Amino acid sequence: AQQALTYTPAAALDPAIKGAVITSGKEAFSAGADLAAFGDAAANEGLDVGVGYTPYANAYLIFLLPHAIIAVSLVTALLPRMSRAAVNGESEAVVRDARLGLEMLSVTLIPAALLMTLLAPLITTLLYAAADVRDARQIGWILMGFALGLLPFSAQHLLLRVFYAYE
């Protein structure tokens, strides 16, 4: 027999908040893609290095690597435990697991983000120099910007799963 939830955070009940959490990642990517589309206008003005959508997409792919390896694995391991606790009405256990997840993400992703920031031009030059060294360095600058958002991006992934645990 399945037990009914006895406690659900108010934020999980509010469709506006829930919708904002779910779409925040999609909106961030969409906004970045819109900004990258202005590269065509920059190219028309004579800027020919690292413009357009491709440098943005290449930097984003590198940015996703530590998120995919660390955050997605961690969240995948925590979600069944959080869901079980949510179904049993053990909100303290859900909070404890969410806090554990945020701590583990911080311990692993802050150093990864720092290394990514420091080594971004070197990493992208190594990966993309065959095409054009100047473009590869420009991708590195874009990657440096992405690296600043690695922990918040991954934390949003975890916190979204906390909402899903109450579904």
PDB file of C-alpha atoms in Angstrom:
ATOM      1  CA  ALA A   1       0.000   0.000   0.000  1.00  0.00           C
ATOM      2  CA  GLN A   2       1.317   3.401  -0.941  1.00  0.00           C
ATOM      3  CA  GLN A   3       1.346   6.079   1.744  1.00  0.00           C
ATOM      4  CA  ALA A   4       0.099   9.576   1.091  1.00  0.00           C
ATOM      5  CA  LEU A   5       2.498  12.468   1.507  1.00  0.00           C
ATOM      6  CA  THR A   6       1.947  14.310   4.736  1.00  0.00           C
ATOM      7  CA  TYR A   7       4.259  17.214   3.963  1.00  0.00           C
ATOM      8  CA  THR A   8       5.013  18.959   0.706  1.00  0.00           C
ATOM      9  CA  PRO A   9       6.998  22.197   0.517  1.00  0.00           C
ATOM     10  CA  ALA A  10       4.872  25.173  -0.449  1.00  0.00           C
ATOM     11  CA  ALA A  11       7.222  25.871  -3.352  1.00  0.00           C
ATOM     12  CA  ALA A  12       6.423  22.452  -4.853  1.00  0.00           C
ATOM     13  CA  LEU A  13       2.711  23.303  -4.771  1.00  0.00           C
ATOM     14  CA  ASP A  14       3.068  26.677  -6.463  1.00  0.00           C
ATOM     15  CA  PRO A  15       2.922  26.080 -10.249  1.00  0.00           C
ATOM     16  CA  ALA A  16       4.681  29.390 -10.974  1.00  0.00           C
ATOM     17  CA  ILE A  17       7.707  28.496  -8.839  1.00  0.00           C
ATOM     18  CA  LYS A  18       7.808  24.932 -10.101  1.00  0.00           C
ATOM     19  CA  GLY A  19       7.598  26.130 -13.705  1.00  0.00           C
ATOM     20  CA  ALA A  20      10.370  28.645 -13.128  1.00  0.00           C
ATOM     21  CA  VAL A  21      12.680  25.986 -11.711  1.00  0.00           C
ATOM     22  CA  ILE A  22      11.976  23.549 -14.533  1.00  0.00           C
ATOM     23  CA  THR A  23      12.448  26.079 -17.323  1.00  0.00           C
ATOM     24  CA  SER A  24      15.393  28.015 -15.873  1.00  0.00           C
ATOM     25  CA  GLY A  25      17.984  25.748 -17.466  1.00  0.00           C
ATOM     26  CA  LYS A  26      16.199  25.780 -20.818  1.00  0.00           C
ATOM     27  CA  GLU A  27      15.862  29.557 -20.748  1.00  0.00           C
ATOM     28  CA  ALA A  28      19.533  30.072 -19.928  1.00  0.00           C
ATOM     29  CA  PHE A  29      20.580  27.969 -22.912  1.00  0.00           C
ATOM     30  CA  SER A  30      18.053  29.692 -25.166  1.00  0.00           C
ATOM     31  CA  ALA A  31      19.271  33.149 -24.130  1.00  0.00           C
ATOM     32  CA  GLY A  32      22.848  32.131 -24.819  1.00  0.00           C
ATOM     33  CA  ALA A  33      21.890  30.789 -28.225  1.00  0.00           C
ATOM     34  CA  ASP A  34      20.133  34.067 -29.027  1.00  0.00           C
ATOM     35  CA  LEU A  35      23.237  36.010 -28.047  1.00  0.00           C
ATOM     36  CA  ALA A  36      25.407  33.709 -30.127  1.00  0.00           C
ATOM     37  CA  ALA A  37      23.189  34.405 -33.142  1.00  0.00           C
ATOM     38  CA  PHE A  38      24.365  38.026 -33.036  1.00  0.00           C
ATOM     39  CA  GLY A  39      27.678  36.669 -34.286  1.00  0.00           C
ATOM     40  CA  ASP A  40      26.442  37.044 -37.838  1.00  0.00           C
ATOM     41  CA  ALA A  41      26.048  40.768 -37.299  1.00  0.00           C
ATOM     42  CA  ALA A  42      29.536  40.911 -35.777  1.00  0.00           C
ATOM     43  CA  ALA A  43      30.959  39.104 -38.798  1.00  0.00           C
ATOM     44  CA  ASN A  44      29.290  41.648 -41.070  1.00  0.00           C
ATOM     45  CA  GLU A  45      31.067  44.392 -39.114  1.00  0.00           C
ATOM     46  CA  GLY A  46      34.475  42.828 -39.725  1.00  0.00           C
ATOM     47  CA  LEU A  47      34.866  40.656 -36.631  1.00  0.00           C
ATOM     48  CA  ASP A  48      35.911  37.262 -37.914  1.00  0.00           C
ATOM     49  CA  VAL A  49      37.272  35.456 -34.835  1.00  0.00           C
ATOM     50  CA  GLY A  50      35.062  33.333 -32.627  1.00  0.00           C
ATOM     51  CA  VAL A  51      31.729  34.690 -33.816  1.00  0.00           C
ATOM     52  CA  GLY A  52      28.455  32.858 -34.322  1.00  0.00           C
ATOM     53  CA  TYR A  53      26.813  29.910 -32.687  1.00  0.00           C
ATOM     54  CA  THR A  54      29.617  27.370 -33.188  1.00  0.00           C
ATOM     55  CA  PRO A  55      32.096  28.767 -30.607  1.00  0.00           C
ATOM     56  CA  TYR A  56      29.269  28.989 -28.080  1.00  0.00           C
ATOM     57  CA  ALA A  57      28.177  25.399 -28.752  1.00  0.00           C
ATOM     58  CA  ASN A  58      31.742  24.059 -28.592  1.00  0.00           C
ATOM     59  CA  ALA A  59      32.410  25.782 -25.268  1.00  0.00           C
ATOM     60  CA  TYR A  60      29.071  24.546 -23.924  1.00  0.00           C
ATOM     61  CA  LEU A  61      29.970  20.944 -24.779  1.00  0.00           C
ATOM     62  CA  ILE A  62      33.213  21.187 -22.812  1.00  0.00           C
ATOM     63  CA  PHE A  63      31.378  22.896 -19.951  1.00  0.00           C
ATOM     64  CA  LEU A  64      28.893  20.009 -19.766  1.00  0.00           C
ATOM     65  CA  LEU A  65      31.599  17.377 -19.290  1.00  0.00           C
ATOM     66  CA  PRO A  66      32.210  17.808 -15.528  1.00  0.00           C
ATOM     67  CA  HIS A  67      28.488  18.358 -14.986  1.00  0.00           C
ATOM     68  CA  ALA A  68      27.652  15.124 -16.798  1.00  0.00           C
ATOM     69  CA  ILE A  69      30.290  13.042 -15.045  1.00  0.00           C
ATOM     70  CA  ILE A  70      29.953  14.395 -11.513  1.00  0.00           C
ATOM     71  CA  ALA A  71      26.559  16.049 -11.026  1.00  0.00           C
ATOM     72  CA  VAL A  72      24.406  13.717 -13.080  1.00  0.00           C
ATOM     73  CA  SER A  73      25.994  10.652 -11.465  1.00  0.00           C
ATOM     74  CA  LEU A  74      25.556  12.039  -7.964  1.00  0.00           C
ATOM     75  CA  VAL A  75      21.961  13.118  -8.524  1.00  0.00           C
ATOM     76  CA  THR A  76      21.112   9.770 -10.099  1.00  0.00           C
ATOM     77  CA  ALA A  77      22.375   8.050  -6.966  1.00  0.00           C
ATOM     78  CA  LEU A  78      20.499  10.380  -4.584  1.00  0.00           C
ATOM     79  CA  LEU A  79      17.127  10.565  -6.345  1.00  0.00           C
ATOM     80  CA  PRO A  80      15.769   7.120  -5.351  1.00  0.00           C
ATOM     81  CA  ARG A  81      16.671   7.759  -1.719  1.00  0.00           C
ATOM     82  CA  MET A  82      15.071  11.207  -1.749  1.00  0.00           C
ATOM     83  CA  SER A  83      11.957   9.862  -3.480  1.00  0.00           C
ATOM     84  CA  ARG A  84      11.600   7.061  -0.952  1.00  0.00           C
ATOM     85  CA  ALA A  85      11.949   9.517   1.915  1.00  0.00           C
ATOM     86  CA  ALA A  86       9.436  11.905   0.321  1.00  0.00           C
ATOM     87  CA  VAL A  87       6.863   9.122  -0.112  1.00  0.00           C
ATOM     88  CA  ASN A  88       7.344   8.110   3.533  1.00  0.00           C
ATOM     89  CA  GLY A  89       6.854  11.712   4.676  1.00  0.00           C
ATOM     90  CA  GLU A  90      10.437  12.022   5.925  1.00  0.00           C
ATOM     91  CA  SER A  91      11.117  15.586   4.820  1.00  0.00           C
ATOM     92  CA  GLU A  92      14.144  15.853   7.095  1.00  0.00           C
ATOM     93  CA  ALA A  93      15.755  12.970   5.189  1.00  0.00           C
ATOM     94  CA  VAL A  94      15.052  14.681   1.869  1.00  0.00           C
ATOM     95  CA  VAL A  95      16.637  17.897   3.153  1.00  0.00           C
ATOM     96  CA  ARG A  96      19.604  15.943   4.533  1.00  0.00           C
ATOM     97  CA  ASP A  97      20.166  14.214   1.174  1.00  0.00           C
ATOM     98  CA  ALA A  98      19.785  17.487  -0.737  1.00  0.00           C
ATOM     99  CA  ARG A  99      22.308  19.142   1.583  1.00  0.00           C
ATOM    100  CA  LEU A 100      24.678  16.188   1.159  1.00  0.00           C
ATOM    101  CA  GLY A 101      24.329  16.466  -2.601  1.00  0.00           C
ATOM    102  CA  LEU A 102      25.029  20.212  -2.570  1.00  0.00           C
ATOM    103  CA  GLU A 103      28.080  19.682  -0.373  1.00  0.00           C
ATOM    104  CA  MET A 104      29.434  16.945  -2.617  1.00  0.00           C
ATOM    105  CA  LEU A 105      28.802  19.061  -5.706  1.00  0.00           C
ATOM    106  CA  SER A 106      30.623  21.982  -4.097  1.00  0.00           C
ATOM    107  CA  VAL A 107      33.636  19.908  -3.082  1.00  0.00           C
ATOM    108  CA  THR A 108      34.052  18.458  -6.567  1.00  0.00           C
ATOM    109  CA  LEU A 109      32.828  21.173  -8.913  1.00  0.00           C
ATOM    110  CA  ILE A 110      34.449  24.259  -7.379  1.00  0.00           C
ATOM    111  CA  PRO A 111      37.948  22.894  -8.100  1.00  0.00           C
ATOM    112  CA  ALA A 112      36.767  21.731 -11.533  1.00  0.00           C
ATOM    113  CA  ALA A 113      35.397  25.202 -12.292  1.00  0.00           C
ATOM    114  CA  LEU A 114      38.617  26.857 -11.124  1.00  0.00           C
ATOM    115  CA  LEU A 115      40.728  24.549 -13.276  1.00  0.00           C
ATOM    116  CA  MET A 116      38.397  25.086 -16.206  1.00  0.00           C
ATOM    117  CA  THR A 117      38.697  28.845 -15.779  1.00  0.00           C
ATOM    118  CA  LEU A 118      42.479  28.795 -15.519  1.00  0.00           C
ATOM    119  CA  LEU A 119      43.078  26.286 -18.284  1.00  0.00           C
ATOM    120  CA  ALA A 120      40.234  27.125 -20.686  1.00  0.00           C
ATOM    121  CA  PRO A 121      42.340  28.693 -23.468  1.00  0.00           C
ATOM    122  CA  LEU A 122      44.853  25.848 -23.224  1.00  0.00           C
ATOM    123  CA  ILE A 123      42.109  23.184 -23.295  1.00  0.00           C
ATOM    124  CA  THR A 124      40.325  24.694 -26.277  1.00  0.00           C
ATOM    125  CA  THR A 125      43.545  25.349 -28.160  1.00  0.00           C
ATOM    126  CA  LEU A 126      44.461  21.699 -27.690  1.00  0.00           C
ATOM    127  CA  LEU A 127      41.030  20.547 -28.887  1.00  0.00           C
ATOM    128  CA  TYR A 128      40.276  23.028 -31.679  1.00  0.00           C
ATOM    129  CA  ALA A 129      43.614  24.418 -32.900  1.00  0.00           C
ATOM    130  CA  ALA A 130      43.472  22.275 -36.023  1.00  0.00           C
ATOM    131  CA  ALA A 131      40.680  24.522 -37.280  1.00  0.00           C
ATOM    132  CA  ASP A 132      42.103  27.915 -36.261  1.00  0.00           C
ATOM    133  CA  VAL A 133      44.172  28.858 -33.223  1.00  0.00           C
ATOM    134  CA  ARG A 134      42.500  32.267 -32.896  1.00  0.00           C
ATOM    135  CA  ASP A 135      39.034  30.710 -32.910  1.00  0.00           C
ATOM    136  CA  ALA A 136      40.181  28.074 -30.411  1.00  0.00           C
ATOM    137  CA  ARG A 137      41.376  30.760 -28.008  1.00  0.00           C
ATOM    138  CA  GLN A 138      38.081  32.612 -28.401  1.00  0.00           C
ATOM    139  CA  ILE A 139      36.234  29.403 -27.477  1.00  0.00           C
ATOM    140  CA  GLY A 140      38.463  29.329 -24.384  1.00  0.00           C
ATOM    141  CA  TRP A 141      37.258  32.778 -23.360  1.00  0.00           C
ATOM    142  CA  ILE A 142      33.669  31.637 -23.756  1.00  0.00           C
ATOM    143  CA  LEU A 143      34.431  28.523 -21.705  1.00  0.00           C
ATOM    144  CA  MET A 144      35.835  30.719 -18.938  1.00  0.00           C
ATOM    145  CA  GLY A 145      32.475  32.457 -18.731  1.00  0.00           C
ATOM    146  CA  PHE A 146      30.633  29.149 -18.624  1.00  0.00           C
ATOM    147  CA  ALA A 147      32.933  27.845 -15.880  1.00  0.00           C
ATOM    148  CA  LEU A 148      31.612  30.495 -13.504  1.00  0.00           C
ATOM    149  CA  GLY A 149      28.189  28.881 -13.738  1.00  0.00           C
ATOM    150  CA  LEU A 150      29.220  25.246 -13.307  1.00  0.00           C
ATOM    151  CA  LEU A 151      28.220  24.913  -9.654  1.00  0.00           C
ATOM    152  CA  PRO A 152      24.927  26.859  -9.936  1.00  0.00           C
ATOM    153  CA  PHE A 153      24.008  24.893 -13.082  1.00  0.00           C
ATOM    154  CA  SER A 154      24.626  21.577 -11.329  1.00  0.00           C
ATOM    155  CA  ALA A 155      22.939  22.708  -8.112  1.00  0.00           C
ATOM    156  CA  GLN A 156      19.836  23.596 -10.123  1.00  0.00           C
ATOM    157  CA  HIS A 157      19.918  20.065 -11.562  1.00  0.00           C
ATOM    158  CA  LEU A 158      19.979  18.614  -8.036  1.00  0.00           C
ATOM    159  CA  LEU A 159      17.290  20.929  -6.660  1.00  0.00           C
ATOM    160  CA  LEU A 160      15.009  20.132  -9.566  1.00  0.00           C
ATOM    161  CA  ARG A 161      15.276  16.458  -8.587  1.00  0.00           C
ATOM    162  CA  VAL A 162      14.258  17.388  -5.047  1.00  0.00           C
ATOM    163  CA  PHE A 163      11.029  18.729  -6.582  1.00  0.00           C
ATOM    164  CA  TYR A 164      10.675  15.494  -8.575  1.00  0.00           C
ATOM    165  CA  ALA A 165      11.074  13.463  -5.379  1.00  0.00           C
ATOM    166  CA  TYR A 166       7.765  14.937  -4.197  1.00  0.00           C
ATOM    167  CA  GLU A 167       5.934  14.098  -7.441  1.00  0.00           C
TER     168      GLU A 167
END
